[in-house]
Coordinates of C-alpha atoms in Angstrom, one line a residue:
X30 CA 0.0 0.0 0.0
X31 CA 1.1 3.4 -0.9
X32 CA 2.1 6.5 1.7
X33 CA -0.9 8.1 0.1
X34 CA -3.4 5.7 1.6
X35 CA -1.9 5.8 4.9
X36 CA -1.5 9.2 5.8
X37 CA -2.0 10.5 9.5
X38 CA -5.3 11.9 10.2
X39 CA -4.8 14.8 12.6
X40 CA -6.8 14.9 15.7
X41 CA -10.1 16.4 14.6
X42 CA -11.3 19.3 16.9
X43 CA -14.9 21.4 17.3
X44 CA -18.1 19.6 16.5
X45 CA -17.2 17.0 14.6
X46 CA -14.7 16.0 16.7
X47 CA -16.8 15.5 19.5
X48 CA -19.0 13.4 17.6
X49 CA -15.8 11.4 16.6
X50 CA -14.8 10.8 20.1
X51 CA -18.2 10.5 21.6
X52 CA -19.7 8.1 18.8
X53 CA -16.1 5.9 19.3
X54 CA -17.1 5.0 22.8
X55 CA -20.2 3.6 22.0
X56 CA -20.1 0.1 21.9
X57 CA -20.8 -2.4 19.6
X58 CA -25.0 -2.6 18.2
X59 CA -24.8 -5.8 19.0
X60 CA -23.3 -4.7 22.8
X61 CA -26.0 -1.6 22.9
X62 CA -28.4 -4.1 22.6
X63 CA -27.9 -6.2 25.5
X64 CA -27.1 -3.1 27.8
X65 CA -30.3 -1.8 26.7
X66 CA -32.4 -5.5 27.5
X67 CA -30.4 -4.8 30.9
X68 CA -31.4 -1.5 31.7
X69 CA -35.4 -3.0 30.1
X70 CA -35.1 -5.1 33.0
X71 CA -34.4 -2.9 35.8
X72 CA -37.0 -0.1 34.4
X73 CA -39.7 -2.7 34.4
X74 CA -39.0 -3.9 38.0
X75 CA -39.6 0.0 39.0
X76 CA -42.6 0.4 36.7
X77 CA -44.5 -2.5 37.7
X78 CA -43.5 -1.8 41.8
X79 CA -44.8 1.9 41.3
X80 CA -47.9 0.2 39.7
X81 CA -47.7 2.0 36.3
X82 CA -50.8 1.1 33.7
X83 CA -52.7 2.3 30.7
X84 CA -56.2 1.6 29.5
X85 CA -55.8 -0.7 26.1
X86 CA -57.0 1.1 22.7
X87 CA -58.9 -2.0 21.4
X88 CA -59.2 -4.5 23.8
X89 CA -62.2 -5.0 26.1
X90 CA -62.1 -6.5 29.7
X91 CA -64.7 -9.7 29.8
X92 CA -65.4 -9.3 33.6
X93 CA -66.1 -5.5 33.1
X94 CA -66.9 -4.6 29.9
X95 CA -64.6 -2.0 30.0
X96 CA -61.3 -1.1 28.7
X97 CA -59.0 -3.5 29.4
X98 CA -56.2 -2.4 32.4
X99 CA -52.7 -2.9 30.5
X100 CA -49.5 -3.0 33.8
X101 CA -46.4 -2.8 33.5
X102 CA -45.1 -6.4 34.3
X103 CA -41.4 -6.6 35.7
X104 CA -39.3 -8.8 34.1
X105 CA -37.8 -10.7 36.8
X106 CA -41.3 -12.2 37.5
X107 CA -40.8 -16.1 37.7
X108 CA -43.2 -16.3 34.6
X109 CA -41.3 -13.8 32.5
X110 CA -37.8 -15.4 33.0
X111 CA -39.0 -18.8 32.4
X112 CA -40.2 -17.6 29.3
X113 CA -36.9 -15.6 28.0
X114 CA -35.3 -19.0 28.7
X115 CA -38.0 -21.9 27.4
X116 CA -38.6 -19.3 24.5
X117 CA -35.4 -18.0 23.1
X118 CA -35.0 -20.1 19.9
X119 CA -38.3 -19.1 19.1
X120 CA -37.9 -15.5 20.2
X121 CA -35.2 -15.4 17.9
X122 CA -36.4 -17.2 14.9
X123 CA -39.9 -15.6 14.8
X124 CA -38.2 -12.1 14.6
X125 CA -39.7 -10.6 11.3
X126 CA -36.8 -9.6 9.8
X127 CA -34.7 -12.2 10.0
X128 CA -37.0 -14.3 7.5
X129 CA -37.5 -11.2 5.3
X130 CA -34.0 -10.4 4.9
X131 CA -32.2 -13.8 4.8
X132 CA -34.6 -15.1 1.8
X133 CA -34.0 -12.0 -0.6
X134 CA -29.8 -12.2 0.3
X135 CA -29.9 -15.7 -0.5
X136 CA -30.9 -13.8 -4.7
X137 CA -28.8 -11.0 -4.2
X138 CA -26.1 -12.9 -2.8
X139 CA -26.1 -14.8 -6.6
X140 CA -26.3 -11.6 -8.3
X141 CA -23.7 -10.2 -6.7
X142 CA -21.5 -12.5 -7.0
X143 CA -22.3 -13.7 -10.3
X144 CA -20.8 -10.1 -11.5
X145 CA -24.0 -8.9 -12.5
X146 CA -24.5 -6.0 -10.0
X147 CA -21.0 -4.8 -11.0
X148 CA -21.3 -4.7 -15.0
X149 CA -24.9 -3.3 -14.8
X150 CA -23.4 -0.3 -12.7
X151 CA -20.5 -0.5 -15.0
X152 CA -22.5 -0.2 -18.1
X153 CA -25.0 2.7 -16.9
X154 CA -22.1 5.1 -15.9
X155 CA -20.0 4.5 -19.0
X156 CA -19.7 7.1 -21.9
X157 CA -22.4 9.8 -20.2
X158 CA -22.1 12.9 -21.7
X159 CA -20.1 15.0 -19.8
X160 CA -22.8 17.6 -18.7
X161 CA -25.3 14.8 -17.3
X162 CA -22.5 12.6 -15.7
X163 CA -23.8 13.8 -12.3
X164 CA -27.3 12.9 -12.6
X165 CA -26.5 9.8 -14.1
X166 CA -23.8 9.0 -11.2
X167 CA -26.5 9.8 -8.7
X168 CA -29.0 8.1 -10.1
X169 CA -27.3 4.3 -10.7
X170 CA -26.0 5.4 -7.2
X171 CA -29.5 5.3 -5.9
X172 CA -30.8 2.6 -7.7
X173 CA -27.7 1.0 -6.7
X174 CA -29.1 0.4 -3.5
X175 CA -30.5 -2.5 -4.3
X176 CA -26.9 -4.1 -4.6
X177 CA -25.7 -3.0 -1.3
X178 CA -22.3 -3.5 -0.5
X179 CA -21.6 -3.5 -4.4
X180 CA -22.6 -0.2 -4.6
X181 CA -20.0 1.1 -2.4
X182 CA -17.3 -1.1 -3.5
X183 CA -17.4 -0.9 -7.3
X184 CA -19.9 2.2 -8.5
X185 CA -17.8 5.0 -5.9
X186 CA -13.9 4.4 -7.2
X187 CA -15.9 4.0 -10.3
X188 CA -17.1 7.5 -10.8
X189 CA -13.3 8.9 -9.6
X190 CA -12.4 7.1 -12.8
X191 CA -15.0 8.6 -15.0
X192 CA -15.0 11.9 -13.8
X193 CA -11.2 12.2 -14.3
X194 CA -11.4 10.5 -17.6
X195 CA -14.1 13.3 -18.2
X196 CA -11.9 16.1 -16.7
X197 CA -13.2 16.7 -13.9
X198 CA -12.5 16.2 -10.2
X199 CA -12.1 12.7 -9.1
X200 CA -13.0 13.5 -5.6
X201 CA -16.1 15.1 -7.0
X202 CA -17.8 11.9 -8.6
X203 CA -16.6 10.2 -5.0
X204 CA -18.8 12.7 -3.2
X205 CA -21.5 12.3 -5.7
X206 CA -22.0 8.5 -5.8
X207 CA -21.3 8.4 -2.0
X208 CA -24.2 10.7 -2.0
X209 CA -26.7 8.8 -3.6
X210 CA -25.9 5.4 -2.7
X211 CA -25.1 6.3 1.1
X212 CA -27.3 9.9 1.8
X213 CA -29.9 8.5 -0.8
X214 CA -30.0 5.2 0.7
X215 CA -33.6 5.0 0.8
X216 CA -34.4 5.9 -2.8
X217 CA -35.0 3.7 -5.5
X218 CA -37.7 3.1 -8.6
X219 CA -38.0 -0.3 -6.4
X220 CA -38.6 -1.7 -3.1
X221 CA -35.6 -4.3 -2.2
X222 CA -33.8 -5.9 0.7
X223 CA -33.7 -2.6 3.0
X224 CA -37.9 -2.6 2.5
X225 CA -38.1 -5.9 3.8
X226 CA -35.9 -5.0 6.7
X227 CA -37.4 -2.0 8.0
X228 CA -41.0 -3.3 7.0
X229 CA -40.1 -6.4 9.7
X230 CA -39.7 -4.6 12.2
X231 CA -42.1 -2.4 12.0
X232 CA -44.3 -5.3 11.8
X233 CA -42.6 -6.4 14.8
X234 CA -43.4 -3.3 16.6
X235 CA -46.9 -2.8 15.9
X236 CA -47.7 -6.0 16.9
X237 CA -46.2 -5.5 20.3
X238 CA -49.6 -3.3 20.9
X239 CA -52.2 -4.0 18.6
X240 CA -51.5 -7.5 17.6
X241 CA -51.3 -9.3 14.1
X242 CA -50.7 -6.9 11.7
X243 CA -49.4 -8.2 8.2
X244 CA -46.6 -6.1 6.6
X245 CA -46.5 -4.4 3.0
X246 CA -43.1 -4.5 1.8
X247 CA -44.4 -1.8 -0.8
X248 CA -45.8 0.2 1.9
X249 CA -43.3 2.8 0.7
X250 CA -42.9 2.1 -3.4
X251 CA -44.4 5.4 -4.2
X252 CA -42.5 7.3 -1.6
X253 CA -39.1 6.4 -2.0
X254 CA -39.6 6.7 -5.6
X255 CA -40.4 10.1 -5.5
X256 CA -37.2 10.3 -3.2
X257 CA -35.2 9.5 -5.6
X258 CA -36.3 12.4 -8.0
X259 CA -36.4 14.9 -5.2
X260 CA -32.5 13.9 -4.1
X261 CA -31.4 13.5 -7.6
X262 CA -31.2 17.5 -8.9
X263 CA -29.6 18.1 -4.7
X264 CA -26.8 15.9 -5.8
X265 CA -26.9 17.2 -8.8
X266 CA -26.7 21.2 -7.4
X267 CA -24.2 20.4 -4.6
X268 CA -21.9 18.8 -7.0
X269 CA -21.4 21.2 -9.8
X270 CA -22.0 24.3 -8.3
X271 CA -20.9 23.8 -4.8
X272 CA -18.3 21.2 -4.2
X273 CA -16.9 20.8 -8.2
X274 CA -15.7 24.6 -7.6
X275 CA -14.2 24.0 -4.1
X276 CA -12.2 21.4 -5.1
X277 CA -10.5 23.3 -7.4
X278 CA -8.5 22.2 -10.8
X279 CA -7.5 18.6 -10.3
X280 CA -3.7 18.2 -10.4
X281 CA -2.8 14.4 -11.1
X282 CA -0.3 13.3 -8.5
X283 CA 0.4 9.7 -7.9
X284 CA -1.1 8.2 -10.7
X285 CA 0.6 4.5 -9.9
X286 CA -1.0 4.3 -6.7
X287 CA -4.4 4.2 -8.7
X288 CA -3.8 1.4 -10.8
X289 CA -5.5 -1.1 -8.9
X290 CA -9.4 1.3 -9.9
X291 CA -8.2 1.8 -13.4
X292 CA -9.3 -1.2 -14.5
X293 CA -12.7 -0.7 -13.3
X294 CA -13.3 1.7 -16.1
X295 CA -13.0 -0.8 -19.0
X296 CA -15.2 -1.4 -21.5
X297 CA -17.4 -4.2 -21.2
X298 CA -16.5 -7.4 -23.3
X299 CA -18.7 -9.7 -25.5
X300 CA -19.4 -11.9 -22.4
X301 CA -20.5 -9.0 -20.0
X302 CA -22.7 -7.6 -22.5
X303 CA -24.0 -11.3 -23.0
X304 CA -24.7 -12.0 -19.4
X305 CA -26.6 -8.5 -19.4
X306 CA -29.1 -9.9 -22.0
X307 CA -29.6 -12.8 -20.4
X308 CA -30.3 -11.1 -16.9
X309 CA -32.8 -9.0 -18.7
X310 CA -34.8 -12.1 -20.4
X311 CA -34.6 -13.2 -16.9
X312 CA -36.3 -10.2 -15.1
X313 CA -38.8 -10.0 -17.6
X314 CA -39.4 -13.8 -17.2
X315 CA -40.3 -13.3 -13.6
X316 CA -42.7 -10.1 -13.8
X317 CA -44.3 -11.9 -16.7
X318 CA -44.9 -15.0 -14.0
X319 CA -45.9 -12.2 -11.2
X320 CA -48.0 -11.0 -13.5
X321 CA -49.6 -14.0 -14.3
X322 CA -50.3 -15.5 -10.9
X323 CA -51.7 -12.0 -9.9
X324 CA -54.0 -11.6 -13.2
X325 CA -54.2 -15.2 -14.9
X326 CA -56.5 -17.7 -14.0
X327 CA -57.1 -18.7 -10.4
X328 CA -55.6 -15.7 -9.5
X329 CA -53.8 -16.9 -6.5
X330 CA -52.0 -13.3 -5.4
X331 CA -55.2 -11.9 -4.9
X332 CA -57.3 -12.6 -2.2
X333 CA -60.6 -12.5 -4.4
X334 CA -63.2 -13.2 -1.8
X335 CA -61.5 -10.9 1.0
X336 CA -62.3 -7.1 1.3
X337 CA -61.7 -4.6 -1.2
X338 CA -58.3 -3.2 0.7
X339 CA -57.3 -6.5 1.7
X340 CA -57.5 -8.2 -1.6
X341 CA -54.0 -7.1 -2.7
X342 CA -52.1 -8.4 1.0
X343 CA -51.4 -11.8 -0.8
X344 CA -49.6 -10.0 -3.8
X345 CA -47.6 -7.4 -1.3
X346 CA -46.7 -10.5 1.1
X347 CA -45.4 -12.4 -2.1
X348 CA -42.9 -9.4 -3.5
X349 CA -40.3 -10.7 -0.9
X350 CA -40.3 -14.4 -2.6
X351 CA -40.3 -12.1 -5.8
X352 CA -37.2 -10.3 -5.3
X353 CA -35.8 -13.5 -4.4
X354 CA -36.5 -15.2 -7.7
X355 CA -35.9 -12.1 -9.6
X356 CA -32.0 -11.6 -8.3
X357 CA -31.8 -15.4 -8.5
X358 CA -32.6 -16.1 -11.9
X359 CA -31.0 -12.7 -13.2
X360 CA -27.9 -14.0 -11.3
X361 CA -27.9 -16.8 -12.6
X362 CA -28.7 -16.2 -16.1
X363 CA -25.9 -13.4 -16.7
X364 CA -22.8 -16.2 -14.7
X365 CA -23.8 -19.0 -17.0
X366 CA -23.4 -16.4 -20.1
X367 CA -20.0 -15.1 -18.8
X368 CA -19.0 -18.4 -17.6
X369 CA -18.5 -17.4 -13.6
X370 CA -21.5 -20.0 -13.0
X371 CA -20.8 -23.0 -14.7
X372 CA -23.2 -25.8 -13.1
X373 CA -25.3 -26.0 -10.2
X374 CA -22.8 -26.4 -7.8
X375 CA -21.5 -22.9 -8.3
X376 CA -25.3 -21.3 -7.9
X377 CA -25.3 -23.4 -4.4
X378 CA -21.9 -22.2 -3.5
X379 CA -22.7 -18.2 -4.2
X380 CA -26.0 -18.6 -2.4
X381 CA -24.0 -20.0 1.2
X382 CA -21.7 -17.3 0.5
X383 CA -24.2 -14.8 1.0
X384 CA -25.3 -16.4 4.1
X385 CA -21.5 -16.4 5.3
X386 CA -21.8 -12.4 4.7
X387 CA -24.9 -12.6 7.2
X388 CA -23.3 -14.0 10.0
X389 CA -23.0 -10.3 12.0
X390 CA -26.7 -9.3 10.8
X391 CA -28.1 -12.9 12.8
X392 CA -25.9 -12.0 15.9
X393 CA -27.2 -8.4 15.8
X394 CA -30.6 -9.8 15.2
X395 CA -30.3 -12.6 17.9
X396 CA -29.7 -9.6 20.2
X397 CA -32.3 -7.0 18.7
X398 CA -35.1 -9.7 19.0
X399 CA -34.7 -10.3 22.1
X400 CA -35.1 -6.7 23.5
X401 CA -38.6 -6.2 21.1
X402 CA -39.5 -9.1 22.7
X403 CA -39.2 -8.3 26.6
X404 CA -39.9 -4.9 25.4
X405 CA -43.5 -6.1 24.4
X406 CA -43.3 -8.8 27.9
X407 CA -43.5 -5.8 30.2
X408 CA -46.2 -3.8 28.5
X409 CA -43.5 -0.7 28.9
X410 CA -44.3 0.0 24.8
X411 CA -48.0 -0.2 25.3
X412 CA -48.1 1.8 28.4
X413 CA -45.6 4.1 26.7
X414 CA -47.8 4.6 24.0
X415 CA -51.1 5.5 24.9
X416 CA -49.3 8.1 27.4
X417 CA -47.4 9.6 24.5
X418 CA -50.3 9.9 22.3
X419 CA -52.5 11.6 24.9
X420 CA -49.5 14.1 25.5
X421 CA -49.4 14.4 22.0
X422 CA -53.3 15.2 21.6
X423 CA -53.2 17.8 24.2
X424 CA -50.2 19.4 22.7
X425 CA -52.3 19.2 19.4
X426 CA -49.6 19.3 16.9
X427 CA -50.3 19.0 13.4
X428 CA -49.0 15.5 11.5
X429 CA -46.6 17.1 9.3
X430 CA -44.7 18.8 12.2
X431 CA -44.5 15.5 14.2
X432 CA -43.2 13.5 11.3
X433 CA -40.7 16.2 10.6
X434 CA -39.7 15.7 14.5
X435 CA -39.0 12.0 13.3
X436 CA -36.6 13.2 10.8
X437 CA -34.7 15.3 12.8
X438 CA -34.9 12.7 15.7
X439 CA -33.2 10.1 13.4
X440 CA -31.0 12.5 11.3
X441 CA -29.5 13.0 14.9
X442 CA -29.3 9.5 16.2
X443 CA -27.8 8.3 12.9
X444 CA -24.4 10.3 14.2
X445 CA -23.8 7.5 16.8
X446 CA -25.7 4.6 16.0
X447 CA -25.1 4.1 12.1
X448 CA -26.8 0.7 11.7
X449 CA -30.7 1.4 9.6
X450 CA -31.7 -1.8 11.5
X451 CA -30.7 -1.3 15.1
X452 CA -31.2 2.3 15.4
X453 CA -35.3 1.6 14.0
X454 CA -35.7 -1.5 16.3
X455 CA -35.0 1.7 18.9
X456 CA -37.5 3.5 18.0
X457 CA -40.3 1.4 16.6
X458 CA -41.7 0.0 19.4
X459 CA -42.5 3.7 20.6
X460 CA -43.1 5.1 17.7
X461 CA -45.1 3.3 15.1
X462 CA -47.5 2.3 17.8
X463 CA -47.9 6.1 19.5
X464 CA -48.7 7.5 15.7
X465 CA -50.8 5.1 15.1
X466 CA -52.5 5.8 18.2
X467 CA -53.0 9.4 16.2
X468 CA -54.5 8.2 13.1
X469 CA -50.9 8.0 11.3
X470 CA -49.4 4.8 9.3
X471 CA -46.9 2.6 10.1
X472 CA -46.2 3.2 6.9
X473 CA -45.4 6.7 6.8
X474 CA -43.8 6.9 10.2
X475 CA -41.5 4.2 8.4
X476 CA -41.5 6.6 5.5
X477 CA -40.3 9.2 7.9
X478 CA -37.8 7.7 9.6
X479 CA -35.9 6.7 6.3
X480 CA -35.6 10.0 5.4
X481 CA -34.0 11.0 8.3
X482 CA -31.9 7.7 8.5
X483 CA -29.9 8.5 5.2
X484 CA -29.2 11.9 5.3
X485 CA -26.6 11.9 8.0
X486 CA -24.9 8.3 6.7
X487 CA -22.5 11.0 5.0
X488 CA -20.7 13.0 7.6
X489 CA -20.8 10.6 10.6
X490 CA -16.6 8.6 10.9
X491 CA -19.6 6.2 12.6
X492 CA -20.8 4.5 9.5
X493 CA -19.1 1.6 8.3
X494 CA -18.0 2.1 4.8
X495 CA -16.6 5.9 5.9
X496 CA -12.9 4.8 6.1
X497 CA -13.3 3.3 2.4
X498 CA -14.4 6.4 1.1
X499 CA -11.6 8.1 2.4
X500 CA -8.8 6.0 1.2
X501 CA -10.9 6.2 -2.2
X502 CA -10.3 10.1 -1.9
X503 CA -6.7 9.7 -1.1
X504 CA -5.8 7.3 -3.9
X505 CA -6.2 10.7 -5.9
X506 CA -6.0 13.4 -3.9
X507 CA -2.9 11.6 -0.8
X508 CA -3.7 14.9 1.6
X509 CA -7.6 14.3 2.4
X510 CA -8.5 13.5 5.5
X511 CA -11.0 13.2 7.3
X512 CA -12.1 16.4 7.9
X513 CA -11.9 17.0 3.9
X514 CA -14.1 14.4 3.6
X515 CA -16.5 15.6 6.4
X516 CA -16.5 18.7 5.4
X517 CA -16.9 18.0 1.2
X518 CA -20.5 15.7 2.5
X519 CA -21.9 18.3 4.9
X520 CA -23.5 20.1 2.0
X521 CA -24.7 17.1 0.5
X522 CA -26.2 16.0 4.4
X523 CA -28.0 19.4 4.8
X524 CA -29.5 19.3 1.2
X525 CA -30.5 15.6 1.4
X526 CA -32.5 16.4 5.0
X527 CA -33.9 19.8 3.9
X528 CA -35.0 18.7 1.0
X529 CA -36.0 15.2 2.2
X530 CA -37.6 16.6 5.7
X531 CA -40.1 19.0 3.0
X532 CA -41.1 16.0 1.3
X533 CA -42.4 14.4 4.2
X534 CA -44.4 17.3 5.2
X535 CA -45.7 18.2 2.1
X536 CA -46.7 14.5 1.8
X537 CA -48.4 14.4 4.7
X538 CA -50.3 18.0 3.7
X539 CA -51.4 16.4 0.6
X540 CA -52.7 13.1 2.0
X541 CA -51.1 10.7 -0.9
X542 CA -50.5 7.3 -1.1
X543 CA -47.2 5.8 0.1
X544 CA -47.3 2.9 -2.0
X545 CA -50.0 0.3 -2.9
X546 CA -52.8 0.0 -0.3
X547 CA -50.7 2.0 2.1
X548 CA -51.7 5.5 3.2
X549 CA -50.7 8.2 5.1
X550 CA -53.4 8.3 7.6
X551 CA -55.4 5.5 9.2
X552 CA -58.3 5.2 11.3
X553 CA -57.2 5.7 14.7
X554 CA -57.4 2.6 17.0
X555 CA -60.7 2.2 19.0
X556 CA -62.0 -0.2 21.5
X557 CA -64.6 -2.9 20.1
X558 CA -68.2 -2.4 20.8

């Protein structure tokens, strides 16, 4: 490795300093987590000794006929520890996510691997005029999404590449594809892995209080959509007119030390472009077969003798089996034209490799399962809950201002706790139930917390992939450090949550659908008859 990638970081001082040195002390997610089911333990003993309570929204006492009494219950009751104990494999297999997530990695895990991800990132970026190179950047950044790790890995040293080629600042395509694929992390034309992720545990949380409740991993389709057009002319602005300009005339130093990118930037061969025309017979193979089990005969997606909004739940449920399929086949289709998958043997071998890559995510989920679960044991999210909505009534805040309090809220806790799936199974249980409590989605508090979520993923040393992007920068420009970087994505952070934090309150004004069969308001939880 070369000086350039190893330089000393000087001690970073002022705000983002502190962040640096506070955020560094936290421990572990996986750590947080079981402090946190410690300190659940010790609140519910004091809860349920001071006798705290709630009246249920929806449930009716048999004996009375009267709202039910909800207490808090401490977790060191005999029956409560006998069932963390007796229950634990089922505690932690019965966590919503874990299902979601593991079945659409065990497709994107082949299309990753195959090469697929790679060469169609490859083959959107390359030969852009030079004048739309940052919209296009940001938008396969975006859409990128959907390959995860690839995106950061192959489409950011990418775009130094390009944009140098092009004459322009490497650093600058950096900080634009870092922008969309890490700031824009929730916007796509397409729900994927992250929507089944979130979705869980927001499933998870409501059912804590109000009980079986049936996700909609395109509870946010529409939304994050729009996202992505509301993010892309940000990225777009910030880049050309604001950073582009800062950075100054690139001066090439070091060009050896860059060798090991350059190769990123070549032109696809006869087998790429192969494999690419094969994944694309693929994908249309498998919305042709959605298509027909959702409108061909029998219709078995749709639930034809349910209600009218319910009739679509077996075609929402189904999209998680659908990505699978989808990044399977595509996958598998472009590595037999290129030759990476050569018999079945190799398809098996790619999909246990992407459950290898999981083996953090079912330790962090073994942990984060476990605290919604005695969470919802000692009624503390219930009782927390009603309480918060009634505080919330009387402060009689309109929607649009509470949801943009859930930005902020996130945009904030995103600078110490960088994990999308730990920080929301935080703040789910309290949340989602509390708004819905007001008459507001799970949906668009989900909705809202995304926004909030990405924004900050670019100026926080927190977030995993942070120290990539900064030996990225330094392959081409050997003096950046940290606070270069820090400082070259804070325009891109406060643009991102503006802009995103306006979307969510105009949304909310207008009353429009988040996706199909998903709206922003719902009618607020009220005790049977």
């Amino acid at each position: 490795m070369t000086d350039s990638t190893t330089a000393a970081t000087p001690p970073q001082k002022g705000v983002l300093g502190w962040i640096e040195r506070v955020g560094n002390r936290l421990p572990d997610p996986v750590v947080l987590f079981l402090w946190l089911v410690g300190m659940l333990v010790v609140i519910s003993a004091i809860a349920s000794a001071a006798g705290w309570s709630a009246l249920h929204p929806t449930e009716i006492d048999p004996e009375t006929g009267r709202q039910k009494v909800i207490a808090a219950t401490s977790l060191l009751s005999a029956d409560n520890i006998a069932r963390l104990w007796v229950e634990m494999p089922a505690t932690f297999t019965h966590f919503h996510p874990l299902g979601y997530v593991l079945v659409v990695m065990l497709g994107a895990g082949v299309a990753e691997r195959s090469g697929l991800f790679g060469t169609a990132m490859r083959a959107s970026v390359r030969g852009a005029p030079k004048w739309l190179l940052t919209p296009l950047v940001a938008f396969v950044a975006m859409m990128g999404n959907l390959a995860a790790d690839a995106a950061y890995v192959v489409l950011i040293p990418l775009a130094a590449v390009i944009y140098h080629a092009a004459g322009r600042h490497p650093v600058a395509g950096i900080a634009a594809a870092f922008a969309g694929v890490s700031g824009g992390f929730s916007a796509n034309l397409l729900p994927g892995q992250l929507d089944a992720l979130l979705f869980g545990i927001t499933e998870a949380a409501v059912e804590t209080v109000f009980g079986d409740w049936q996700a909609n991993i395109a509870g946010n389709w529409y939304f994050i959509a729009v996202m992505l057009f509301i993010f892309l002319p940000v990225i777009w602005y910030v880049t050309d007119r604001i950073i582009e300009p800062r950075l100054g005339t690139y001066v090439p130093a070091g060009l050896a030390a860059k060798g090991d990118i350059g190769e990123q930037d070549r032109p696809l061969n006869d087998g790429e472009r192969k494999g690419l025309r094969h994944a694309g017979l693929a994908i249309l193979f498998v919305i042709g077969l959605w298509l027909l089990f959702t409108l061909g005969p029998g219709t078995p997606l749709i639930a034809e003798d349910g209600p009218p909004e319910g009739r679509f739940t077996p075609f929402y449920q189904s999209l998680v089996a659908g990505f699978f399929l989808l990044f399977l086949l595509a996958g598998w289709a472009y590595g037999r034209a290129t030759g990476v998958v050569g018999n079945h043997r190799d398809l098996v071998k790619m999909m246990s490799e992407s459950m290898g890559d999981m083996a953090y995510y079912l330790v962090l989920a073994f942990a984060a399962a476990h605290f919604v679960a005695m969470f919802a044991w000692s009624n503390l999210g219930l009782i927390l809950a009603v309480h918060g909505a009634d505080g919330l009534k009387a402060m009689d805040l309109p929607a649009p201002v509470l949801l943009a309090a859930i930005v902020l809220l996130t945009a904030a806790l995103n600078l110490f706790v960088g994990s999308a799936s730990a920080k929301w199974a935080l703040l789910a249980p309290v949340l989602v139930p509390m708004l819905m409590l007001l008459g507001i989605s799970a949906e668009m508090t989900t909705a809202a917390y995304r926004v909030g979520d990405g924004s900050t993923n670019i100026i926080t040393p927190l977030m995993v992939y942070f120290p990539l992007i900064l030996i990225f920068c330094q392959r081409w420009q050997p003096n950046f450090g940290l606070g270069s970087l820090a400082a070259t994505m804070l325009p891109y952070s406060i643009g991102l949550l503006v802009s995103g934090t306006a979307l969510v309150i105009g949304w909310v004004a207008l009353d429009l659908p988040l996706g199909p069969g998903a709206s922003v308001h719902i009618p607020v939880p009220t005790t049977a008859p």
